[in-house]
Coordinates of C-alpha atoms in Angstrom, one line a residue:
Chain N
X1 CA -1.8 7.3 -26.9
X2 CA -3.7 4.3 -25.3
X3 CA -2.4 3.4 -22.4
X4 CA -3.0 0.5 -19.5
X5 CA -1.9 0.3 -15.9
X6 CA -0.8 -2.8 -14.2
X7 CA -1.1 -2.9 -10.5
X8 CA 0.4 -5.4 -8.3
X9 CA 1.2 -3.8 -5.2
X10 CA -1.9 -3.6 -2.5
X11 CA -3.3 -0.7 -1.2
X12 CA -2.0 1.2 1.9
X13 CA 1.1 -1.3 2.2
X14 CA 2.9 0.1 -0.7
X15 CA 3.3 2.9 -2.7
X16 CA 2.4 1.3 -5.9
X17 CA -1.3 2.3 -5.8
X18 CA -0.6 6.2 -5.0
X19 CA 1.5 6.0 -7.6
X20 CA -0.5 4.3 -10.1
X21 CA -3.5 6.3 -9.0
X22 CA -1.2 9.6 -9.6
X23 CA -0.1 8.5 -13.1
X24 CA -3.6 7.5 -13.9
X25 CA -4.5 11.1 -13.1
X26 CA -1.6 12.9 -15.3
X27 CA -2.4 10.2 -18.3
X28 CA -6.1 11.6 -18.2
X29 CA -4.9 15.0 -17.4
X30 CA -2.8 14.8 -20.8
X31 CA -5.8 14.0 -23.3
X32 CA -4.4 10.4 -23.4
X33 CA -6.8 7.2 -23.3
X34 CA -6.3 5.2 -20.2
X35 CA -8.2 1.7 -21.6
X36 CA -7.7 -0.1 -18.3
X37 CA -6.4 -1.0 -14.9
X38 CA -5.4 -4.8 -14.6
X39 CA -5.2 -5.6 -10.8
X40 CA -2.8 -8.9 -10.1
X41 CA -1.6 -9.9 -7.3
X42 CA -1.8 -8.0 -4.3
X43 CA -3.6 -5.0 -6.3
X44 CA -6.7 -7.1 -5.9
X45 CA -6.7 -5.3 -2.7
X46 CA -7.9 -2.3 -4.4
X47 CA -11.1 -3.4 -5.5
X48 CA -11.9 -4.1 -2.1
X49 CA -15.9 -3.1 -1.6
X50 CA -15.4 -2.8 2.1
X51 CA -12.2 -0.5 2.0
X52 CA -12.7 1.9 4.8
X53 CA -9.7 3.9 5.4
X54 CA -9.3 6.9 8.2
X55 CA -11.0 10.0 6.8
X56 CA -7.9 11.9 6.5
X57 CA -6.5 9.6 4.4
X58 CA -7.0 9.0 0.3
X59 CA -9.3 6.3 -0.3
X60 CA -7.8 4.7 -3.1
X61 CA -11.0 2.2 -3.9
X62 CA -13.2 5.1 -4.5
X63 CA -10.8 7.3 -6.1
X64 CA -10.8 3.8 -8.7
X65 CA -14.4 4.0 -9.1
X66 CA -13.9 7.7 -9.4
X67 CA -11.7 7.7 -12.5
X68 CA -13.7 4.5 -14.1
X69 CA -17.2 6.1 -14.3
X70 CA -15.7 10.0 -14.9
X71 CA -13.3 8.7 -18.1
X72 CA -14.6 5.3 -18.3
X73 CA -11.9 3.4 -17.7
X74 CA -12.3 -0.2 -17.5
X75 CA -11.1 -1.8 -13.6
X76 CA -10.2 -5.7 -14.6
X77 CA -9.2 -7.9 -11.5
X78 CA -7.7 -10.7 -12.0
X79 CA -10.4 -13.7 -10.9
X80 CA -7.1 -16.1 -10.0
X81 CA -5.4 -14.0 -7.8
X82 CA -8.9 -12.5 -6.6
X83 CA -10.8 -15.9 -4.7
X84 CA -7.5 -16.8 -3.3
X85 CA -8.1 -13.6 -1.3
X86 CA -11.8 -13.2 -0.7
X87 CA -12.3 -11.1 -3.1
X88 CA -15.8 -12.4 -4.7
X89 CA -18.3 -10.7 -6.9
X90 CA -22.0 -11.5 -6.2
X91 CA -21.7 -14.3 -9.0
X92 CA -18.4 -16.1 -7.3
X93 CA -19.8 -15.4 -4.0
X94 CA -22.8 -17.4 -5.3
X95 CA -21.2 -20.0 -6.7
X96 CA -18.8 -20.6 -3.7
X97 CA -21.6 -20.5 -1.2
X98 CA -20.4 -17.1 0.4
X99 CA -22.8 -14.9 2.2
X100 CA -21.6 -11.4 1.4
X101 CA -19.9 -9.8 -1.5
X102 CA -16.3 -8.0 -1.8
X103 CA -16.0 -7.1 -5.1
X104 CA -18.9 -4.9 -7.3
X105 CA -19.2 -3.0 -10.3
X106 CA -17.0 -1.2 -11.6
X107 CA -15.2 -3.4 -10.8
X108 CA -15.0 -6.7 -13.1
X109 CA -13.3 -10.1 -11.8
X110 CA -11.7 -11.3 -15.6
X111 CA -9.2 -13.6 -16.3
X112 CA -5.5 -13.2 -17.1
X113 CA -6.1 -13.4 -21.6
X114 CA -7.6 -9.9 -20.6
X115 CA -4.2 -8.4 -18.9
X116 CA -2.0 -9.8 -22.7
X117 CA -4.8 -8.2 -24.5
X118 CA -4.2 -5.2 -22.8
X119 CA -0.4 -5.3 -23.5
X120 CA -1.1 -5.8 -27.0
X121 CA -3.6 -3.6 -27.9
X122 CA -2.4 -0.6 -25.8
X123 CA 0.5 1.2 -27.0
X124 CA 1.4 1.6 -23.3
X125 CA 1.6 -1.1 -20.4
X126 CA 2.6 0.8 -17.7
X127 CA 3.5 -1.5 -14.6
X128 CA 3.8 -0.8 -10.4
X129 CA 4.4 -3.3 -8.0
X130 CA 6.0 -3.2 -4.4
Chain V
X1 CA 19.9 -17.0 -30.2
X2 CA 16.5 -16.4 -31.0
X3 CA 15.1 -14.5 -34.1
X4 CA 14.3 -10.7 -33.5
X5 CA 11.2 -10.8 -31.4
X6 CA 7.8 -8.7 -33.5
X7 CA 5.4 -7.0 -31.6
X8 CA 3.4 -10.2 -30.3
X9 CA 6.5 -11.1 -28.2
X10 CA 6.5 -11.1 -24.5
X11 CA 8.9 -11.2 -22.0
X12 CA 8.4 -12.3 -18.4
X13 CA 10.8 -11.5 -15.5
X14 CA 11.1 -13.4 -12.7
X15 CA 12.9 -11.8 -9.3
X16 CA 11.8 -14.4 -6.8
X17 CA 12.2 -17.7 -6.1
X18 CA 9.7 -20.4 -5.4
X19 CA 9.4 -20.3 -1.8
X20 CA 8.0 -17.3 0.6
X21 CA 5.8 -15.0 -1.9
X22 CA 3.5 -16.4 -4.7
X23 CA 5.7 -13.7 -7.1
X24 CA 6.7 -16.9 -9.1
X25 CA 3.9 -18.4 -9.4
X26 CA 1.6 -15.7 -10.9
X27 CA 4.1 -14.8 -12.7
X28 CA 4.1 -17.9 -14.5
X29 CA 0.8 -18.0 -14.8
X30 CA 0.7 -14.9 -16.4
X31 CA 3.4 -16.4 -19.0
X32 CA 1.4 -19.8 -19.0
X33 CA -1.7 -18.1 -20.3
X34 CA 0.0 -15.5 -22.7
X35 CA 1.3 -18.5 -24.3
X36 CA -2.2 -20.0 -24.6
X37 CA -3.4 -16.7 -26.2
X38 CA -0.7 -17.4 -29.1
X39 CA 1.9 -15.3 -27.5
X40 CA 5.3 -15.7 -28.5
X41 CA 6.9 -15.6 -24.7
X42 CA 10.3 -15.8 -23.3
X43 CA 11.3 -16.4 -19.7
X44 CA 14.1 -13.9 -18.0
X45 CA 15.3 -15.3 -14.4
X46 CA 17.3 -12.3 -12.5
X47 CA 18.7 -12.4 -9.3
X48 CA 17.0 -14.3 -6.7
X49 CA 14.8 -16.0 -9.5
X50 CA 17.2 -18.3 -10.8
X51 CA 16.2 -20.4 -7.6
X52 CA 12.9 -21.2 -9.0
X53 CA 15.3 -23.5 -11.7
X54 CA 16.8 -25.2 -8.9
X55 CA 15.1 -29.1 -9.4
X56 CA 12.3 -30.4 -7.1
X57 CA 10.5 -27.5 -6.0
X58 CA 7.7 -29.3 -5.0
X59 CA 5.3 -28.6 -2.3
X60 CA 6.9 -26.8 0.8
X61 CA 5.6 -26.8 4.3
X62 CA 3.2 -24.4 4.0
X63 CA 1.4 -26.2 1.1
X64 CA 1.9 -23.6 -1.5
X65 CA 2.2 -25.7 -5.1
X66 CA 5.4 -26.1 -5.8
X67 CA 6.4 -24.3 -9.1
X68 CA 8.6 -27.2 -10.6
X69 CA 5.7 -28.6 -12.4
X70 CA 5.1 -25.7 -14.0
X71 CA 8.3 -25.7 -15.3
X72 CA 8.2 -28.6 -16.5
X73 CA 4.7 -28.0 -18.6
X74 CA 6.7 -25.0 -20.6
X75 CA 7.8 -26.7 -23.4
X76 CA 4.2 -27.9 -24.0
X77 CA 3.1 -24.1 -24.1
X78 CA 6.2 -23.5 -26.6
X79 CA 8.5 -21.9 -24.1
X80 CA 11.4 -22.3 -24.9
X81 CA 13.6 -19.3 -24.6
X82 CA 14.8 -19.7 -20.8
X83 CA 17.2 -16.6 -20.2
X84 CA 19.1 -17.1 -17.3
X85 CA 21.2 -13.6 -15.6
X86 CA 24.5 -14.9 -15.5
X87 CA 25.5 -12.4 -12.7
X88 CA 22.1 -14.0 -10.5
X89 CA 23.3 -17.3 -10.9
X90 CA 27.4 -17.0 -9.9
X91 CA 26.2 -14.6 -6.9
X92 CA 24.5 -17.3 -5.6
X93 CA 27.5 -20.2 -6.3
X94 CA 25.6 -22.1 -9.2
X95 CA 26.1 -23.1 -12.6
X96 CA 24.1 -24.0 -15.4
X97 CA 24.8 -27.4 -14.8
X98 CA 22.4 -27.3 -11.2
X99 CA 19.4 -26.3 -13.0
X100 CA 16.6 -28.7 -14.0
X101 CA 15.8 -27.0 -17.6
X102 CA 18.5 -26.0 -20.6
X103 CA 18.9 -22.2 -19.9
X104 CA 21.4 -19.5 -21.8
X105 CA 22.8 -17.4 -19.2
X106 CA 23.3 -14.0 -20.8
X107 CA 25.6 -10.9 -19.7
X108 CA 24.3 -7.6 -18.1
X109 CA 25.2 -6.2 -21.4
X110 CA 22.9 -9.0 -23.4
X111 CA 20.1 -8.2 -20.8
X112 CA 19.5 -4.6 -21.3
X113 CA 19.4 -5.1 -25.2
X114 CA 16.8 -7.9 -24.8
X115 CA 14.6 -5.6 -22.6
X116 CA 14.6 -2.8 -25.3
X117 CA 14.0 -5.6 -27.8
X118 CA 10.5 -6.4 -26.6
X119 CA 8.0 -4.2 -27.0
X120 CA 5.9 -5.9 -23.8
X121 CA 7.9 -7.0 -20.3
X122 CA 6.5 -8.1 -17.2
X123 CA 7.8 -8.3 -14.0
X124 CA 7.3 -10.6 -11.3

């Protein structure tokens, strides 16, 4: 099956990434396709360049990249929902006269059109949120 | 009652009202721009969201838009089905009558078979 994960919930505040991180995992693990991750709302949190969580803890922004370049998955932000929260690719940050960069490849700031794509073309939308 | 939705149709649920999270707002934005993309959407208020049909939401004190505006812009995206959770609307002492659009509130019952109806939800 083709599947797509929604995330709205932001790292380390809620459960929602472990979780969707952990079913990411067992979709892969299954033989399935997981086309995508859409991050909305809060879950722009997890593309977060400058994540740097206590050692003994999972880092959820590289375990992202992790599971985008091993089965590439694709890791669509949501651009909106991004700038409101400083969360800037070197293009925005460019554009917006910002000095450093929060967001960069694999992760990709995209609009919204991409997330009802994603709905349609997948036969799964799987959604977490807080 | 609408026609039986095909697989382009989407349906949006809203939990949360207009003030004190942006929850309503992107998740109108999210129906706004389905819509654009040809998308047949309809709108589910539960619970707390039924606030967000409560008229003149404008602008509160913290300056986040207000989300009556968009509301307003819906018909223009052809959004018309407004679903309204009967039970959300009498636990909070309102009618139909207090709301700024034309809703059709809709049983607990009525609910879960427009969930399974739809082959896409979202929930804000």
């Amino acid at each position: 099956m083709r599947y797509a994960i929604l995330l709205m919930g932001a790292p380390y505040s809620h459960q929602a990434s472990h979780s969707a991180l952990r079913f990411a995992h067992a979709v892969l693990a299954r033989g399935h396709h997981l086309e995508a991750v859409f991050f909305y709302h809060d879950g722009v949190y997890n593309a977060a360049r400058l994540a740097a969580p206590p050692q003994d803890e999972p880092h959820l922004v590289d375990a992202w990249m992790a599971i985008a370049s091993e089965h590439r998955v694709a890791l669509q932000v949501c651009i909106a929902a991004a700038l409101r929260r400083g969360l800037l690719d070197e293009r925005e940050a460019a554009r917006h006269g910002k000095d450093g960069v929060s967001v960069e490849p694999p992760f990709e700031l995209t609009g919204l059109g991409q997330l009802i794509d994603l709905g349609t073309r997948c036969d799964r939308l799987i959604t977490f949120g807080p | 009652m609408q026609e039986s939705p095909d697989d382009s149709d989407l349906l949006v649920i809203l939990r949360h009202g207009p003030h004190g999270s942006s929850w309503l707002r992107e998740g109108l934005d999210a129906a706004l721009v389905a819509a654009a993309f040809g998308r047949c959407v309809s709108l589910l208020f539960m619970g707390e969201g039924v606030t967000a049909l409560m008229p003149e939401q404008q602008v509160g004190p913290l300056g986040q838009k207000g989300t009556a505006a968009t509301l307003e812009m819906l018909e223009m995206y052809d959004i018309e089905t407004l679903l309204v959770d009967e039970q959300g609307l009498s636990d909070l002492g309102l009618s139909r009558d207090d709301l700024m659009l034309e809703v059709e509130c809709v049983s607990s019952e009525v609910l879960a078979s427009f969930l399974s109806e739809h082959r896409l939800v979202l929930t804000f």
